Tab-separated table of C-alpha atoms and ligand atoms in Angstrom:
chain	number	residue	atom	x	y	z
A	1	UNK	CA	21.063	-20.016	1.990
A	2	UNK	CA	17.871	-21.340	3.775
A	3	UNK	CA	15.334	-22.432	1.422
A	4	UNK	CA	12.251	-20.673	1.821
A	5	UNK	CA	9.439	-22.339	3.816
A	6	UNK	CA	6.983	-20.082	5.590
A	7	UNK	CA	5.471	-21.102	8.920
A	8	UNK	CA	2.121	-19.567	9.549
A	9	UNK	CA	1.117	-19.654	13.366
A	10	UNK	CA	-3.024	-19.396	13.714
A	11	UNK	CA	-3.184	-21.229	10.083
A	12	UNK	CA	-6.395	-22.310	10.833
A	13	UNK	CA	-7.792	-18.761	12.020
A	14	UNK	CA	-9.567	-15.945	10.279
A	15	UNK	CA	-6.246	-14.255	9.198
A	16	UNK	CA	-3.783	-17.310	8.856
A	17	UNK	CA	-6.112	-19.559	6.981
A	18	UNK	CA	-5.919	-16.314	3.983
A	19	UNK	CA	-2.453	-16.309	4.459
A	20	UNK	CA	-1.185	-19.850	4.180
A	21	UNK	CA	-4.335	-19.858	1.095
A	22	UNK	CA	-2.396	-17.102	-0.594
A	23	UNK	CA	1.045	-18.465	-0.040
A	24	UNK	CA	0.455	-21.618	-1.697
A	25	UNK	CA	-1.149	-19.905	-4.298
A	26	UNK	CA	2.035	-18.528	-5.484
A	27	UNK	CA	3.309	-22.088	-5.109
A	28	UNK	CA	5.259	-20.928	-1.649
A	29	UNK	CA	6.233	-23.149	0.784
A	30	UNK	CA	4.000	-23.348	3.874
A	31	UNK	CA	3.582	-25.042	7.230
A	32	UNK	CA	0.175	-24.346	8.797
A	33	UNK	CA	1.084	-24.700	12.559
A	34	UNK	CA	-1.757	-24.372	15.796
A	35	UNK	CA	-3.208	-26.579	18.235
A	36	UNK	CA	-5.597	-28.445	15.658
A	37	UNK	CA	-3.196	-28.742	12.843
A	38	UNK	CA	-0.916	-31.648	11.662
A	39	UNK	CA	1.851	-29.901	12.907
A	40	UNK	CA	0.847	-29.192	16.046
A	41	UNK	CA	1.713	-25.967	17.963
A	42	UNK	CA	0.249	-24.372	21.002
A	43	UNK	CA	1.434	-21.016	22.258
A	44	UNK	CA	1.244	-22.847	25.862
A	45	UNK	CA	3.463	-25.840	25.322
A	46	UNK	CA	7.116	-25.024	24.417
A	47	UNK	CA	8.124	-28.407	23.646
A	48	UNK	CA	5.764	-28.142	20.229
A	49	UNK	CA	7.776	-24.995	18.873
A	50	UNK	CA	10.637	-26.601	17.443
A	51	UNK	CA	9.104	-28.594	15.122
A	52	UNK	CA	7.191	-26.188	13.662
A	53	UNK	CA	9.950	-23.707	13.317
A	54	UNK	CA	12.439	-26.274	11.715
A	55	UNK	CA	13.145	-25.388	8.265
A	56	UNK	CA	11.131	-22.198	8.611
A	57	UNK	CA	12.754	-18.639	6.140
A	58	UNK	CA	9.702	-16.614	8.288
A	59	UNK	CA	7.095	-16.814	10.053
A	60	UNK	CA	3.619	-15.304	10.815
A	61	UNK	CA	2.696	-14.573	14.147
A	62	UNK	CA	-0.803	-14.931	15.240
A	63	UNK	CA	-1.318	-15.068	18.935
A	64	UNK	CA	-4.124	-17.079	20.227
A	65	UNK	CA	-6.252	-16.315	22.267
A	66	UNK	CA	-5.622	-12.850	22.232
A	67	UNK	CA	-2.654	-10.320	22.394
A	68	UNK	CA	-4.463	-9.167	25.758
A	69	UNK	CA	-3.962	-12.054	27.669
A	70	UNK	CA	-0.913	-11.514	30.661
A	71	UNK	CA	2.555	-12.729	29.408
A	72	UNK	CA	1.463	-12.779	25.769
A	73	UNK	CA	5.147	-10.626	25.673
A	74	UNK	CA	6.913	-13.132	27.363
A	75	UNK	CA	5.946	-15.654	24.876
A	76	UNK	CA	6.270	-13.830	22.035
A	77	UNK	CA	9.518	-12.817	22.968
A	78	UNK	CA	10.724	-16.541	23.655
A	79	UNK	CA	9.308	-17.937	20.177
A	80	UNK	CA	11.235	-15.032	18.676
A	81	UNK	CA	14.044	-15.493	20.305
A	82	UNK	CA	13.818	-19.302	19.332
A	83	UNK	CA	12.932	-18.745	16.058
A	84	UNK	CA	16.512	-16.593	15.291
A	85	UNK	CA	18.346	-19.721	16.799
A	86	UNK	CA	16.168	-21.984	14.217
A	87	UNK	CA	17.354	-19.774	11.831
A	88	UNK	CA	14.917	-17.488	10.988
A	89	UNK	CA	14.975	-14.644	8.894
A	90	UNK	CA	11.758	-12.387	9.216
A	91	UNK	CA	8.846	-12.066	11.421
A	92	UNK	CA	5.231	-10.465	10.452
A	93	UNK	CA	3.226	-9.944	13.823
A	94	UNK	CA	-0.622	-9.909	14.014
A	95	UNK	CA	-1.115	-7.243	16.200
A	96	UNK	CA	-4.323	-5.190	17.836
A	97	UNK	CA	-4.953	-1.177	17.252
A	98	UNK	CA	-5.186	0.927	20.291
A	99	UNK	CA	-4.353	-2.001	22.811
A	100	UNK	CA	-1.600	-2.078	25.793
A	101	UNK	CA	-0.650	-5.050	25.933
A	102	UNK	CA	-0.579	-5.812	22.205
A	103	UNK	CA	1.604	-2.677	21.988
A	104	UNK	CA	3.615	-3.761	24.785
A	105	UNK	CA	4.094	-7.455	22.360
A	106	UNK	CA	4.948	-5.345	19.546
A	107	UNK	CA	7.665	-4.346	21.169
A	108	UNK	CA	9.023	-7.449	22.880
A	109	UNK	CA	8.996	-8.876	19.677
A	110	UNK	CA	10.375	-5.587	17.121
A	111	UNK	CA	13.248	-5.571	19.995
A	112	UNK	CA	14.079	-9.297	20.261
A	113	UNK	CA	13.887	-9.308	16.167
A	114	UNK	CA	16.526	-6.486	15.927
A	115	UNK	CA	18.760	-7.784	18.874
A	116	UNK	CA	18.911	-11.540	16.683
A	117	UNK	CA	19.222	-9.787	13.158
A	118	UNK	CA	15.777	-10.979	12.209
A	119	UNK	CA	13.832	-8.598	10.396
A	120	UNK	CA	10.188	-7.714	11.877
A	121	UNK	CA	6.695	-6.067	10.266
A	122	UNK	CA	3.771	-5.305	12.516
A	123	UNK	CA	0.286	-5.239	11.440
A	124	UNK	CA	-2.006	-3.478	13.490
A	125	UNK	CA	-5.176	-4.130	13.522
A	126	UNK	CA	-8.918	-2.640	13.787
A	127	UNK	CA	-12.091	-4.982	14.128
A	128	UNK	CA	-11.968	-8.009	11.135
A	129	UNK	CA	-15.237	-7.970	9.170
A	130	UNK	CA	-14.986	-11.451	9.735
A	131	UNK	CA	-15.797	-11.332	12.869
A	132	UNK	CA	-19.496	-11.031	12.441
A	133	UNK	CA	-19.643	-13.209	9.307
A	134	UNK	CA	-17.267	-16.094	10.207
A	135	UNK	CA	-16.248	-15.476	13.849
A	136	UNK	CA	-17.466	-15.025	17.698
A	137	UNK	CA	-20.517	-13.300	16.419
A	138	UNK	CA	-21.394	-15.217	13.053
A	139	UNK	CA	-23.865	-17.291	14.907
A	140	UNK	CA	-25.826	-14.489	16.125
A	141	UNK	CA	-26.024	-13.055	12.853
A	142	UNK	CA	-26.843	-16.050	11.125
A	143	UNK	CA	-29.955	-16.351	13.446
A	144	UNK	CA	-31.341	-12.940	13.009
A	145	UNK	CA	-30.019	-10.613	16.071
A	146	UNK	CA	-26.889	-9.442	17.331
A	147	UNK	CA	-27.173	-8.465	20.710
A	148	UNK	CA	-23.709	-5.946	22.084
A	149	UNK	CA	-22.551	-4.096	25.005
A	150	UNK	CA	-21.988	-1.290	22.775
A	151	UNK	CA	-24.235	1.820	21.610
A	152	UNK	CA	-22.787	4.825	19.693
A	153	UNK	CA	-19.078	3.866	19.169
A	154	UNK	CA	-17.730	3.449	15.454
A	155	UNK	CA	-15.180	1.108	14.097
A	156	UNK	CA	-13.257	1.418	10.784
A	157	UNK	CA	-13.598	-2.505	10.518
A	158	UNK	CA	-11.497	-3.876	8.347
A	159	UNK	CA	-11.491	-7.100	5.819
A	160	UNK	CA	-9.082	-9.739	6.730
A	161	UNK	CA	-8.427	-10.591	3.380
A	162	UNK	CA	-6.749	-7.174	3.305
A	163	UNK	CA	-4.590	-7.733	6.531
A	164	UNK	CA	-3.719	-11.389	4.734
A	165	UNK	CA	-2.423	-9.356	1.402
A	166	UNK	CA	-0.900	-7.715	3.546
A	167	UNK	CA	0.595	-9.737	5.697
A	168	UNK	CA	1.664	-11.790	2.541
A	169	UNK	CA	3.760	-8.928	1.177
A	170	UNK	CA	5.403	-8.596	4.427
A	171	UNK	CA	6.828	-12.223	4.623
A	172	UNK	CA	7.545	-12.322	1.011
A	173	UNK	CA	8.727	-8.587	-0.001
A	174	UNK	CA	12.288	-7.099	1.154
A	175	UNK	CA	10.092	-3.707	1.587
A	176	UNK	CA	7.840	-3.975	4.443
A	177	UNK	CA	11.004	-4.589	7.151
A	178	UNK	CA	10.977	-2.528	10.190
A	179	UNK	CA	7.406	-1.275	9.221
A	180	UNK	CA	4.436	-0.881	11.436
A	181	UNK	CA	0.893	-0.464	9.251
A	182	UNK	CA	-2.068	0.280	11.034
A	183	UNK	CA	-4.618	-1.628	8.851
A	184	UNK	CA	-7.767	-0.523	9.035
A	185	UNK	CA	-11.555	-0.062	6.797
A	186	UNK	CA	-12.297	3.008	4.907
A	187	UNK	CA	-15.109	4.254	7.003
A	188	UNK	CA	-16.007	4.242	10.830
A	189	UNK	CA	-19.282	2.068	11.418
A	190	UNK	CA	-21.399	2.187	14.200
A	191	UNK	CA	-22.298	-1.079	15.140
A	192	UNK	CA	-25.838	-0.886	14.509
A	193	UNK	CA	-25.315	0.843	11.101
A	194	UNK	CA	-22.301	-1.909	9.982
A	195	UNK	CA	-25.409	-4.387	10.727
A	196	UNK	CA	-27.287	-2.819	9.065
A	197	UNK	CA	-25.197	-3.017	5.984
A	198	UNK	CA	-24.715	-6.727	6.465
A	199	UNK	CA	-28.311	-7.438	6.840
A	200	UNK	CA	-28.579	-5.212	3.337
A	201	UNK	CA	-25.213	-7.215	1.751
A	202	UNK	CA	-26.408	-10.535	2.737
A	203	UNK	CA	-30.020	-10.336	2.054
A	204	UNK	CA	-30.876	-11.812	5.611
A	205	UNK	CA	-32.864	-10.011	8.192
A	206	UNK	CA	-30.671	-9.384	10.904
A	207	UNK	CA	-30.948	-6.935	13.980
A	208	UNK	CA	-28.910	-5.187	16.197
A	209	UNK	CA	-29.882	-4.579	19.866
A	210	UNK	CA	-27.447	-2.702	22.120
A	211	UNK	CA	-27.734	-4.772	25.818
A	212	UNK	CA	-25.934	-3.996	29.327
A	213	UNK	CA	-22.731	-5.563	30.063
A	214	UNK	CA	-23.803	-7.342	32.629
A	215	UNK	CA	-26.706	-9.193	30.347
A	216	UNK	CA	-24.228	-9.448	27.362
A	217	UNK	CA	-21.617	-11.391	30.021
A	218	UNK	CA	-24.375	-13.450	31.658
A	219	UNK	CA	-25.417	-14.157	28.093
A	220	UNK	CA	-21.901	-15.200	27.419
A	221	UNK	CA	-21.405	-17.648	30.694
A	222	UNK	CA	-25.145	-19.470	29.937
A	223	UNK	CA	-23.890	-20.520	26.299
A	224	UNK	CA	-20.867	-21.621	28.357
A	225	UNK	CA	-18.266	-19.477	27.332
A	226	UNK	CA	-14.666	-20.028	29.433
A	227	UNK	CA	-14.049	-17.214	32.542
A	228	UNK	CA	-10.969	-16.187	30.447
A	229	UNK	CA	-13.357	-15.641	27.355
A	230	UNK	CA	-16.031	-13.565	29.366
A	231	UNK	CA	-13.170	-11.659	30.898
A	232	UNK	CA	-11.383	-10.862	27.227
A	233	UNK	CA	-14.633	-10.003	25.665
A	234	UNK	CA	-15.193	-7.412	28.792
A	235	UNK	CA	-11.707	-5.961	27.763
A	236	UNK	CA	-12.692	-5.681	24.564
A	237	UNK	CA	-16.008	-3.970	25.091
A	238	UNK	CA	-15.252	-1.808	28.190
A	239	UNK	CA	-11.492	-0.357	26.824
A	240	UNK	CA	-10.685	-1.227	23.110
A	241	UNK	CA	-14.111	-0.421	22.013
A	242	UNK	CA	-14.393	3.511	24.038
A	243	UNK	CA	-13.710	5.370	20.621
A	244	UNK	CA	-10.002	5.526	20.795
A	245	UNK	CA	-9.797	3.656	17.426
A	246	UNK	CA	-12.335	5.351	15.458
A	247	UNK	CA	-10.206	7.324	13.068
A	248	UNK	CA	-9.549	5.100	9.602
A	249	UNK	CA	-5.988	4.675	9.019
A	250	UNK	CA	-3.763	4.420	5.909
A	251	UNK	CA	-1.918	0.993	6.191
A	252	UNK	CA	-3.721	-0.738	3.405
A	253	UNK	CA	-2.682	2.047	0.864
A	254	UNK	CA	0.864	2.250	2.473
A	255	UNK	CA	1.568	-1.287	2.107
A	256	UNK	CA	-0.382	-2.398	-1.060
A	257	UNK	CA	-0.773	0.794	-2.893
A	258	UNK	CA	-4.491	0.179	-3.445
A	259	UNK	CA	-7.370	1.556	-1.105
A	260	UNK	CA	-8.798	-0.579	2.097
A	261	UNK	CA	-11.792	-3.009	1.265
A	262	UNK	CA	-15.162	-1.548	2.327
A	263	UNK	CA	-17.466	-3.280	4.729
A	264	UNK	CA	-20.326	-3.909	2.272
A	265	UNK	CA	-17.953	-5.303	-0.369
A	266	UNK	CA	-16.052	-7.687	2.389
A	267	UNK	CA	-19.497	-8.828	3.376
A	268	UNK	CA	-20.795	-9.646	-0.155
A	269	UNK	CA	-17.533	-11.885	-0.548
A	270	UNK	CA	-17.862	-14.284	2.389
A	271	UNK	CA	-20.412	-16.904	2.706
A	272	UNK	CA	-23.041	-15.584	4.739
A	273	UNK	CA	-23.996	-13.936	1.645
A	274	UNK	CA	-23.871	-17.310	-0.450
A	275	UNK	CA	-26.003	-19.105	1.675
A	276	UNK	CA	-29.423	-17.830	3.236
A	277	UNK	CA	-29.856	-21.186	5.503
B	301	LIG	N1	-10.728	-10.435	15.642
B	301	LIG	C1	-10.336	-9.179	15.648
B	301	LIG	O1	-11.131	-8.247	15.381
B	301	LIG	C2	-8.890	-8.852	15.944
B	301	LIG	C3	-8.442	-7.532	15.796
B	301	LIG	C4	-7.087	-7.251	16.025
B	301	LIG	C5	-6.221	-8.259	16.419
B	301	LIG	N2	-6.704	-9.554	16.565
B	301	LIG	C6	-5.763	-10.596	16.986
B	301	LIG	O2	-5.880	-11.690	16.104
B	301	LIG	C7	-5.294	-12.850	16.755
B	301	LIG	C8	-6.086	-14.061	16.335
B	301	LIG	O3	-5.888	-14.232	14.931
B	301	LIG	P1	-7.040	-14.684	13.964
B	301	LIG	O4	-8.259	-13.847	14.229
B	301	LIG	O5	-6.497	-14.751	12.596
B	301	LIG	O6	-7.314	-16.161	14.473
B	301	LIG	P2	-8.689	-16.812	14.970
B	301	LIG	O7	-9.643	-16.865	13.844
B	301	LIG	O8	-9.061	-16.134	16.259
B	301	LIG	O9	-8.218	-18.301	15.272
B	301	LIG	C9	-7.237	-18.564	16.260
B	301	LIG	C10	-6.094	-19.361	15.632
B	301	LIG	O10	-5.103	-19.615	16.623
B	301	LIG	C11	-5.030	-21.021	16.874
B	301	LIG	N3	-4.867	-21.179	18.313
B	301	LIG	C12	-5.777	-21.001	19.303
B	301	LIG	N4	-5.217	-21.238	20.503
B	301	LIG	C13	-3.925	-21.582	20.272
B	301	LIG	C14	-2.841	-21.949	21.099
B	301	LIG	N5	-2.958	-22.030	22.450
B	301	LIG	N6	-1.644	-22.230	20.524
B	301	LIG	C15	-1.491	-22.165	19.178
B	301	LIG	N7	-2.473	-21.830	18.338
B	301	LIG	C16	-3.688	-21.540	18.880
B	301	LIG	C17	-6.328	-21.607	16.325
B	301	LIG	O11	-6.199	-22.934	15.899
B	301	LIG	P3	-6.337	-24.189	16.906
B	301	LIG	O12	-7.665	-24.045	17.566
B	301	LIG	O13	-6.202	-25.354	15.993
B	301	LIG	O14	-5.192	-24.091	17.860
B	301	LIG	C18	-6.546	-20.708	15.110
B	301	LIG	O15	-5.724	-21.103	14.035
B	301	LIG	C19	-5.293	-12.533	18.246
B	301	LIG	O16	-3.957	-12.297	18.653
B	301	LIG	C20	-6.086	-11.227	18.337
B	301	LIG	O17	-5.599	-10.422	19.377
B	301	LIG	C21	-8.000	-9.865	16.324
């Protein structure tokens, strides 16, 4: 039998950091894998996915930078498929809620899992807290005023530490095979109000100002942000963000048996709220 050894891809990112934290925790084996770590893989370069599946019982699949990107599939579907041959037993996909092409990886990767014999869990995603408290828009925050091409939308964000106990019960638990949770927040946000609680979490004075896409995207290129970012962050604002995922979802209480983590009490938790600098 293959000892167990978990390889977490995105280790050092918002959800994979929790993960591999939570893993070794329960004193499981884990390899941290991603451009930046000391075992270094990069979605890009084939030649670095060996060694990081070597050894590996299952594996966590984060795609970086972004489900959305063309050929994220085709990637997906050729890690998977190399990741049965390394011997392999489960897969837990990161995935993104109301999204083509991350549906269209969700499948490459549930059918290439159940043509090897691996066994596959998908967790699908709403907006991470973390996103304005330790991600793209933590900066903004941090200095007083988020500015978004967004105005009356709402978003049943969702904690990240939830996705990661998730997540963790997937690659660990017999249960969660062939499963596909939508994990989600308890309540749909508007922007401007989730801010709002942040500001009131946090104890900092922040604002919220909805701005044109085209000033949001200009904004984006003069802090010299990458074409490919500009042009995700337009795909994120213009099609993912339209209302189609506004409706909370049950996947936390499916998979954990415990209600999703509120906004407010996600917020309080990270360290924007320990630190007023
Ligand atoms: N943020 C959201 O609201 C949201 C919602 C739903 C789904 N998602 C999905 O979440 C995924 C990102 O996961 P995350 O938010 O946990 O991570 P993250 O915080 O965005 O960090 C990205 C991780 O991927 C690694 N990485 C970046 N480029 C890479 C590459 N070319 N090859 C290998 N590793 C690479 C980074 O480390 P290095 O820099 O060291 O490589 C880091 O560990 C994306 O697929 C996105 O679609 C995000």
């Amino acid at each position: 039998m293959t000892e167990q050894l978990i390889l977490v891809t995105g280790g050092t990112g918002m959800t994979g950091s929790r993960i591999a934290h939570r893993l070794r925790a329960r004193d499981v084996p884990v390899r941290v894998a991603s451009r930046s770590s000391a075992c270094r893989l990069d979605w890009a370069d084939r030649t670095t996915w060996n060694a990081a599946l070597a050894g590996a019982s299952a594996v966590y699949l984060a795609y970086a930078p972004d489900l959305a990107v063309p050929g994220s599939d085709d990637v997906l579907t050729a890690f998977t498929e190399q990741a049965a041959r390394a011997g392999v037993g489960r897969v837990v996909l990161l995935s993104g809620r109301g999204e083509p092409a991350a549906q269209r990886a969700e499948q490459a990767v549930q059918r290439t899992a159940t043509t090897a014999g691996l066994a596959w869990t998908v967790v699908r995603c709403s907006w991470f807290v973390q996103n304005f408290t330790e991600g793209q828009f933590a900066g903004a925050v941090r200095a007083g005023e988020l500015a978004l091409p967004v105005d009356d939308v709402v978003e049943p964000f969702v904690d990240a530490d939830d996705i990661a106990e998730v997540a963790v019960a997937a690659l660990l638990d017999d249960g969660h095979a062939g499963r596909t949770y939508e994990l989600t927040g308890p309540r749909a946000l508007g922007f401007g109000a989730a801010v709002a609680e942040i500001a009131a979490a946090t104890g900092r004075p922040v604002a919220f100002r909805p701005v044109p896409l085209a000033e949001f995207t200009a904004g984006l290129a003069e802090e010299g942000a990458p074409p490919e970012v500009v042009e995700l962050m337009v795909h994120l604002f213009t099609e993912v963000l339209d209302g189609r995922n506004a409706a909370p979802a049950a996947g936390v209480q499916q998979a954990l048996g415990r209600p999703a983590t509120d906004l407010t009490d996600a917020v309080r938790r990270s360290a924007l709220a320990g630190s007023r600098a």
